[in-house]
CSV table of C-alpha atoms in Angstrom, one decimal:
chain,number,residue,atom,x,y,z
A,1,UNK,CA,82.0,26.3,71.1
A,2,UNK,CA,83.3,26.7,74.8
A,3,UNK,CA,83.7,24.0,77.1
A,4,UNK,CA,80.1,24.4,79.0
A,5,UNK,CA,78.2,24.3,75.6
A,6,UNK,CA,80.5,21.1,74.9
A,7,UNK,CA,79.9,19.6,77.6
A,8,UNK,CA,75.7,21.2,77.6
A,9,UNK,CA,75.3,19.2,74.6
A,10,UNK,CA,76.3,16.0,75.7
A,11,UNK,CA,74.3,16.1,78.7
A,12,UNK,CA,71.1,17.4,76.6
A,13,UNK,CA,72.3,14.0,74.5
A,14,UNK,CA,72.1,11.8,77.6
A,15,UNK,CA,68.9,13.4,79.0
A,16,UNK,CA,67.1,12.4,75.5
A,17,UNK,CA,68.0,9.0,76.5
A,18,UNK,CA,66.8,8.4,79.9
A,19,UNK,CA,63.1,10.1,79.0
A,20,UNK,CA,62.9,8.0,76.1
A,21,UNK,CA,63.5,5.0,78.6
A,22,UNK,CA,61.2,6.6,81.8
A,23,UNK,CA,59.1,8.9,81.1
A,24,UNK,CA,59.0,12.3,83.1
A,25,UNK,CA,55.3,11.6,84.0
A,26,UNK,CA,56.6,8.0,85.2
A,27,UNK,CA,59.8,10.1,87.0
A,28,UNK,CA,56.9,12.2,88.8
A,29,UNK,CA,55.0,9.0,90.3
A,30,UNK,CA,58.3,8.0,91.6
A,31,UNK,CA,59.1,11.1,93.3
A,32,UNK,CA,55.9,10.9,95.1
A,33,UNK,CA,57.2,7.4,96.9
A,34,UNK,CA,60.5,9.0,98.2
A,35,UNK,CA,60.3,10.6,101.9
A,36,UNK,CA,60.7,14.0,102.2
A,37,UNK,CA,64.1,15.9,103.3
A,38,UNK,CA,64.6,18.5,105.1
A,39,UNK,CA,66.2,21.8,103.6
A,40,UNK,CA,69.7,21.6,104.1
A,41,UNK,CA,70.6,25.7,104.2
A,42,UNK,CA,70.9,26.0,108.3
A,43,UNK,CA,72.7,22.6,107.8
A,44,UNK,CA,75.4,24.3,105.6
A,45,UNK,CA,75.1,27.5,106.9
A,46,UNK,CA,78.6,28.2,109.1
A,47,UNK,CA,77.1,29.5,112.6
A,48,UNK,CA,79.3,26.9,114.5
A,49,UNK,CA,82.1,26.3,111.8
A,50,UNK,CA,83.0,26.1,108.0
A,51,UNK,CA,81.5,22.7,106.6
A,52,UNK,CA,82.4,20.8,104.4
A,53,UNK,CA,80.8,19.6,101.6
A,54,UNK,CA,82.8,16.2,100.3
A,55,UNK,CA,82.5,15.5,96.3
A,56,UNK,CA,82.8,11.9,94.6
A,57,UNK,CA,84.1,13.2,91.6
A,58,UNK,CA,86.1,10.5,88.8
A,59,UNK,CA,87.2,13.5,86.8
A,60,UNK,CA,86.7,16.3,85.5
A,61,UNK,CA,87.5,18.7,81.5
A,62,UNK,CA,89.9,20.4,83.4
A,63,UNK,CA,92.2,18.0,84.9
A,64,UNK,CA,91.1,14.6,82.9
A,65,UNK,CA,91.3,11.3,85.7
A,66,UNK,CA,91.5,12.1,89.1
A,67,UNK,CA,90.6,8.9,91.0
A,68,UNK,CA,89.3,5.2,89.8
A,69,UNK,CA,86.8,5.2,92.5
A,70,UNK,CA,85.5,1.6,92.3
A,71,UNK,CA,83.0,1.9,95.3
A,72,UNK,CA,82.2,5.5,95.8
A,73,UNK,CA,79.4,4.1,98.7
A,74,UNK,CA,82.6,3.4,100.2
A,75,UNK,CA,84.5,6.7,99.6
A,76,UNK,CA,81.4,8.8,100.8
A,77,UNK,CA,81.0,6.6,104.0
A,78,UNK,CA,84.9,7.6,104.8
A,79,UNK,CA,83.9,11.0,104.1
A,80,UNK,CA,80.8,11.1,106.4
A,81,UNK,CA,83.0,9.4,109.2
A,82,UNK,CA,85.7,12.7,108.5
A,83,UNK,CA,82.7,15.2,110.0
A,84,UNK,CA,81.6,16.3,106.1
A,85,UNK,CA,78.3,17.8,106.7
A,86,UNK,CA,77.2,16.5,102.7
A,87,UNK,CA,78.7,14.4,100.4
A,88,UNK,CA,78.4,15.8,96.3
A,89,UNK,CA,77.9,12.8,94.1
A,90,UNK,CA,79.3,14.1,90.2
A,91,UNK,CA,76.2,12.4,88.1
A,92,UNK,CA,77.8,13.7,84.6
A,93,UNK,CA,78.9,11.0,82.7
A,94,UNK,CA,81.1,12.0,79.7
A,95,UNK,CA,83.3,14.2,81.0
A,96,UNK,CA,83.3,13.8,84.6
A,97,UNK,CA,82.4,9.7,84.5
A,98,UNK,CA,80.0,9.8,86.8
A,99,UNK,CA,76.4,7.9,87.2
A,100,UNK,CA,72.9,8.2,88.5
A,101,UNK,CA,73.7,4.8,89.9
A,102,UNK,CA,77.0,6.5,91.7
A,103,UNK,CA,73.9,8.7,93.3
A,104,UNK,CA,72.0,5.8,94.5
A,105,UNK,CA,74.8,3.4,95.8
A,106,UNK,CA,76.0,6.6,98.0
A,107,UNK,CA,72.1,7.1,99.2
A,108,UNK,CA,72.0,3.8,100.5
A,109,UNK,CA,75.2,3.7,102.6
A,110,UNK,CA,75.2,7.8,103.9
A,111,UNK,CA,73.2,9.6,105.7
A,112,UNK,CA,73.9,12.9,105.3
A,113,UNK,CA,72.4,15.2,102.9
A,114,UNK,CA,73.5,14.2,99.1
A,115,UNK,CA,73.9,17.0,96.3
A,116,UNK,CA,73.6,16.1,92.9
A,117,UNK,CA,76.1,17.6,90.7
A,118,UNK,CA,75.3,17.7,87.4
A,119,UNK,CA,74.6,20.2,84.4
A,120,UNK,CA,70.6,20.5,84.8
A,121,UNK,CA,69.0,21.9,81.4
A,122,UNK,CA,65.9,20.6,82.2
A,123,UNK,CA,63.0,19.8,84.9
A,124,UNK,CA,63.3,16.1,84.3
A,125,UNK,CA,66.4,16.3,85.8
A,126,UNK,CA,65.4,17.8,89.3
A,127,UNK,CA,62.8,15.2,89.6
A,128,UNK,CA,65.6,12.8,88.9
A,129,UNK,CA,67.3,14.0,91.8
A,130,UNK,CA,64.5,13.2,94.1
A,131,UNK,CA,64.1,9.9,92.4
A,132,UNK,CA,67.7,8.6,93.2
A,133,UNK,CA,67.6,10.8,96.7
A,134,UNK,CA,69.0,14.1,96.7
A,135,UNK,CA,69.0,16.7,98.9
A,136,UNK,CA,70.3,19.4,97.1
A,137,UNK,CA,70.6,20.4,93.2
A,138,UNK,CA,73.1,21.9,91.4
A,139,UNK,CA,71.5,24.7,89.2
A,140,UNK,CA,74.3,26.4,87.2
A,141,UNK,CA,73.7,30.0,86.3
A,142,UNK,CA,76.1,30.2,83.3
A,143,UNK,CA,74.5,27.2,81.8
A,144,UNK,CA,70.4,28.6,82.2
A,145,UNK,CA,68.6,31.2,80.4
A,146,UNK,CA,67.0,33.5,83.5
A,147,UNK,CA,63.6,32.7,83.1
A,148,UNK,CA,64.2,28.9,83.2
A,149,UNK,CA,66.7,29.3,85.8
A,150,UNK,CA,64.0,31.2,88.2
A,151,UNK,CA,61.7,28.0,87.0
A,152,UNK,CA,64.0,25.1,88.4
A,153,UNK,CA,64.8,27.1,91.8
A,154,UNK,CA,60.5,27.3,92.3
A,155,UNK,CA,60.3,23.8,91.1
A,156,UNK,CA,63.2,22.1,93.3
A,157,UNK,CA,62.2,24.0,96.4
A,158,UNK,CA,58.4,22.7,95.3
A,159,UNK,CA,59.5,19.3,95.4
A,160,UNK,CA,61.6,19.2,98.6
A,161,UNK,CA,65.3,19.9,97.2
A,162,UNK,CA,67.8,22.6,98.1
A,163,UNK,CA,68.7,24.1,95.0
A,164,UNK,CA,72.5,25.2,95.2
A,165,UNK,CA,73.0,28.0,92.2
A,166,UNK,CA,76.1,28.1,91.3
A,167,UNK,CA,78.0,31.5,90.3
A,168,UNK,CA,81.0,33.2,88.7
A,169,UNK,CA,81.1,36.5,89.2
A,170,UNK,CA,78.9,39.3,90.2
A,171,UNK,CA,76.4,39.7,87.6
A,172,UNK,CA,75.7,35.8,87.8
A,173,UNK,CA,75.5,36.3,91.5
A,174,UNK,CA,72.2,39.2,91.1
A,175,UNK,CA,70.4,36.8,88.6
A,176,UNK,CA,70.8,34.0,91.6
A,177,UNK,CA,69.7,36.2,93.5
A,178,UNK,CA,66.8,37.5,91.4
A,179,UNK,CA,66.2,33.9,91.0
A,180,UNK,CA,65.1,33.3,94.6
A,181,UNK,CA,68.4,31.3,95.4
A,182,UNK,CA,68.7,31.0,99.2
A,183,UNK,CA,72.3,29.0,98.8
A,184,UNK,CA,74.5,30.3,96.2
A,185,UNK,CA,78.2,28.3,95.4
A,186,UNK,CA,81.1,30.6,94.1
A,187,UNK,CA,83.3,28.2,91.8
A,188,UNK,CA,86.8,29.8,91.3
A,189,UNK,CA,86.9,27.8,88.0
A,190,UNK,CA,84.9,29.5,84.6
A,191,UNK,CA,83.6,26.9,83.3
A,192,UNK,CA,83.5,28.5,79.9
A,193,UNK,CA,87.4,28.3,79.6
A,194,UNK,CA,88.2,25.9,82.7
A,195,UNK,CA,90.8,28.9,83.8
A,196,UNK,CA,90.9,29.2,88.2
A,197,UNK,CA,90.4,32.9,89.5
A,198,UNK,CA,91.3,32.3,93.0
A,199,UNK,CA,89.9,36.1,94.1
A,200,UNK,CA,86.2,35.1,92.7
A,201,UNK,CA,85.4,34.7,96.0
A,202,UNK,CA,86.3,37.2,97.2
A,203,UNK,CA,84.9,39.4,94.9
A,204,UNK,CA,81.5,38.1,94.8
A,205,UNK,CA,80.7,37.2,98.3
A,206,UNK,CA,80.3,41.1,99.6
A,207,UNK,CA,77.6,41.1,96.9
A,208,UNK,CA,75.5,38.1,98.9
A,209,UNK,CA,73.4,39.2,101.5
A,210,UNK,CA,74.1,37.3,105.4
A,211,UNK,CA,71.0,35.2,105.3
A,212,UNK,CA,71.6,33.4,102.0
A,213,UNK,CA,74.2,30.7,102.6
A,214,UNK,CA,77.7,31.1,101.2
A,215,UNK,CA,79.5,28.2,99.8
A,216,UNK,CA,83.3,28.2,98.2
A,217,UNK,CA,84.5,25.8,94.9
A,218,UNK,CA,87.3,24.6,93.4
A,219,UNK,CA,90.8,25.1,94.2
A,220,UNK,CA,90.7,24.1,98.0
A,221,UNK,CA,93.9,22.5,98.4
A,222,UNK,CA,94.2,22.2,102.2
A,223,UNK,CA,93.0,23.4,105.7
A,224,UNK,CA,95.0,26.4,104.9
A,225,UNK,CA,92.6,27.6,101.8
A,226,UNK,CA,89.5,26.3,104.5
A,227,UNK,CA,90.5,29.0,106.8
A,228,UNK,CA,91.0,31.5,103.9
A,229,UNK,CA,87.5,31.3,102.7
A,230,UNK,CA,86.3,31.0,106.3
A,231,UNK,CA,87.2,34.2,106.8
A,232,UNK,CA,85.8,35.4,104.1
A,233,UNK,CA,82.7,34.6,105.1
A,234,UNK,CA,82.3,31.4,103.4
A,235,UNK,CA,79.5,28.7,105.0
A,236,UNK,CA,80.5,26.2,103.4
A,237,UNK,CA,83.4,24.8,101.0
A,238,UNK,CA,82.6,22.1,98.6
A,239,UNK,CA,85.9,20.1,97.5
A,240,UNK,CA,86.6,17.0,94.9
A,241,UNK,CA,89.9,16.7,93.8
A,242,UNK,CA,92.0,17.0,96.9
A,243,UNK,CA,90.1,14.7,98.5
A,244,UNK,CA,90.0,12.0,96.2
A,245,UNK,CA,93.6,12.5,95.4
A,246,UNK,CA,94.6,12.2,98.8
A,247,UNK,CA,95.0,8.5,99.5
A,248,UNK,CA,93.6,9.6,103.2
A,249,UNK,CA,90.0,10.5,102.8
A,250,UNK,CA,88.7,10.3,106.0
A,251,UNK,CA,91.5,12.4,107.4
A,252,UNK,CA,91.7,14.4,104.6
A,253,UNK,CA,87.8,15.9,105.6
A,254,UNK,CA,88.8,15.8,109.4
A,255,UNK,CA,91.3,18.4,108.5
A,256,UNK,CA,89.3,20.5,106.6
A,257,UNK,CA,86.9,20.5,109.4
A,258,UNK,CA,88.7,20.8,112.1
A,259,UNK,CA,90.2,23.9,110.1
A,260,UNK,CA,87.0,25.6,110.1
A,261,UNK,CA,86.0,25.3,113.3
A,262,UNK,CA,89.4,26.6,114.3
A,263,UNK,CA,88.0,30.6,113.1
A,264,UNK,CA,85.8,31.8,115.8
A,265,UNK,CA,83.1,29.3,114.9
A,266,UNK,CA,83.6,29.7,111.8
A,267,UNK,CA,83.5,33.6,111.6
A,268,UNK,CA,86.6,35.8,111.8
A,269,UNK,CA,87.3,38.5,114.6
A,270,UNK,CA,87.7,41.8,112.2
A,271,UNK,CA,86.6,43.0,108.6
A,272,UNK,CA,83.9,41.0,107.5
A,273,UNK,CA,85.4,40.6,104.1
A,274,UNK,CA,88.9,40.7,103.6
A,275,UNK,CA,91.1,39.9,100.3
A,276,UNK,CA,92.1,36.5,100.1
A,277,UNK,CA,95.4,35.8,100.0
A,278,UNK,CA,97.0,35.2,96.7
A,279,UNK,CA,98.9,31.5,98.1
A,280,UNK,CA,96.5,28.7,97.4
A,281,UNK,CA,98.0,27.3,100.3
A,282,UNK,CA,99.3,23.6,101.1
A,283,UNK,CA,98.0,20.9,99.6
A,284,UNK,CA,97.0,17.4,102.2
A,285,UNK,CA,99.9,14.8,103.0
């Protein structure tokens, strides 16, 4: 067993328990009651700078504890003040120690658009994330057979939510596509072996077409790695562990912004896709 499937079957645990308690017909009437959100791709999409996309994130298989995060309401309000364009709430709760209730306690202190990060097997979970007030879903190509990946992109976009499909290398990156994804995430880390590629990026993002929103994960260390992927073409970056390891975490995001917007508007002069360089660059103060 790799570490998705380990971490697949604890999630299909936890899911068993929250339909037993609300049922997904009971989820449904819910989600009728919450007000609509807008999509969030020309939010993310890097016209007038790199964004960033801020993550409340405890831990995580690959690194263990990050961050106590008592009040993450408190940790995504710093990050909102910081210029992040959306805060990513980790709702995984064995091996990242996050909640649903993390989800709703950042809701009702942010405004800005919320993705909820999570492992989603199953439809209940999307309407969970427009229960507790997502804007976005995490749909995770390595972890979906096709057809039921094509399934939760119809049914999130149905129901108001951005789904963000995530990718690892270019043969996940044609099934998103296939898929209908319209915002596709490039994490550098496989989550089958927790190993980093740094160049997955780069290697996959010629293979996205310009109108489907780019986004960049894992590894960001620094404003130096936000330019990198900005001139790669990246949209957007999403990033959890610097940030929350920081001590600074308003500042921290003002960095990262401020970083982007330092590239032409967030779009390099020259080759539209160049190699990124091999140093992962500095990591914050």
């Amino acid at each position: 067993m790799n570490a998705l499937d380990g971490i697949i079957e604890g999630v299909r645990a936890g899911l068993a328990r929250r339909r037993s308690r609300v049922p997904e017909c009971e989820l449904r009437d819910l989600a009728s009651g919450v007000r609509p959100v807008p999509d969030c791709a020309e939010l993310l999409r890097g016209t007038d700078g790199l964004k960033v996309i801020a993550e409340v994130k405890r831990a995580s298989p690959a690194r263990g504890r990050l961050a106590a995060i008592e009040d993450p309401a408190e940790l995504a309000a710093a990050y909102e003040a910081g210029g992040a364009a959306a805060v990513s709430v980790l709702t995984e709760e064995l091996h990242f120690a996050g909640s649903l209730a993390d989800l709703d306690a950042v809701r009702a202190r942010v405004g800005v658009p919320l993705l909820r990060k999570d492992f989603v097997v199953d439809p209940y979970q999307v309407w969970e994330a427009r229960v507790h007030g997502a804007s976005l879903v995490l749909l995770i190509v390595a972890a979906l057979e096709q057809p039921l990946l094509v399934d939760l992109v119809a049914q999130a976009a149905e129901i108001g939510l951005t789904p963000l499909v995530e990718v690892h290398d270019q043969a996940e990156a044609r099934r998103a596509l296939d898929a209908g994804a319209w915002v596709i995430g490039v994490n550098a880390r496989d989550l089958k072996t927790l190993e980093m590629n740094k160049g997955a990026f780069a290697a996959i993002a010629p293979d996205i077409p310009e109108n489907v929103v780019r986004i960049a994960a894992s590894g960001v260390r620094g404003p130096r790695c936000a330019v990198e992927y900005a001139e790669l073409g990246a949209d957007a970056i999403l990033v959890g562990e610097a940030l929350v390891t920081s001590g600074h975490h308003r500042e921290a995001v003002a960095a990262l912004v401020a970083a982007g917007r330092s590239i032409n508007g967030g779009r390099p002069d020259g080759p539209r896709f160049p190699r990124l360089p091999g140093s992962p660059g500095p990591a914050f103060p």
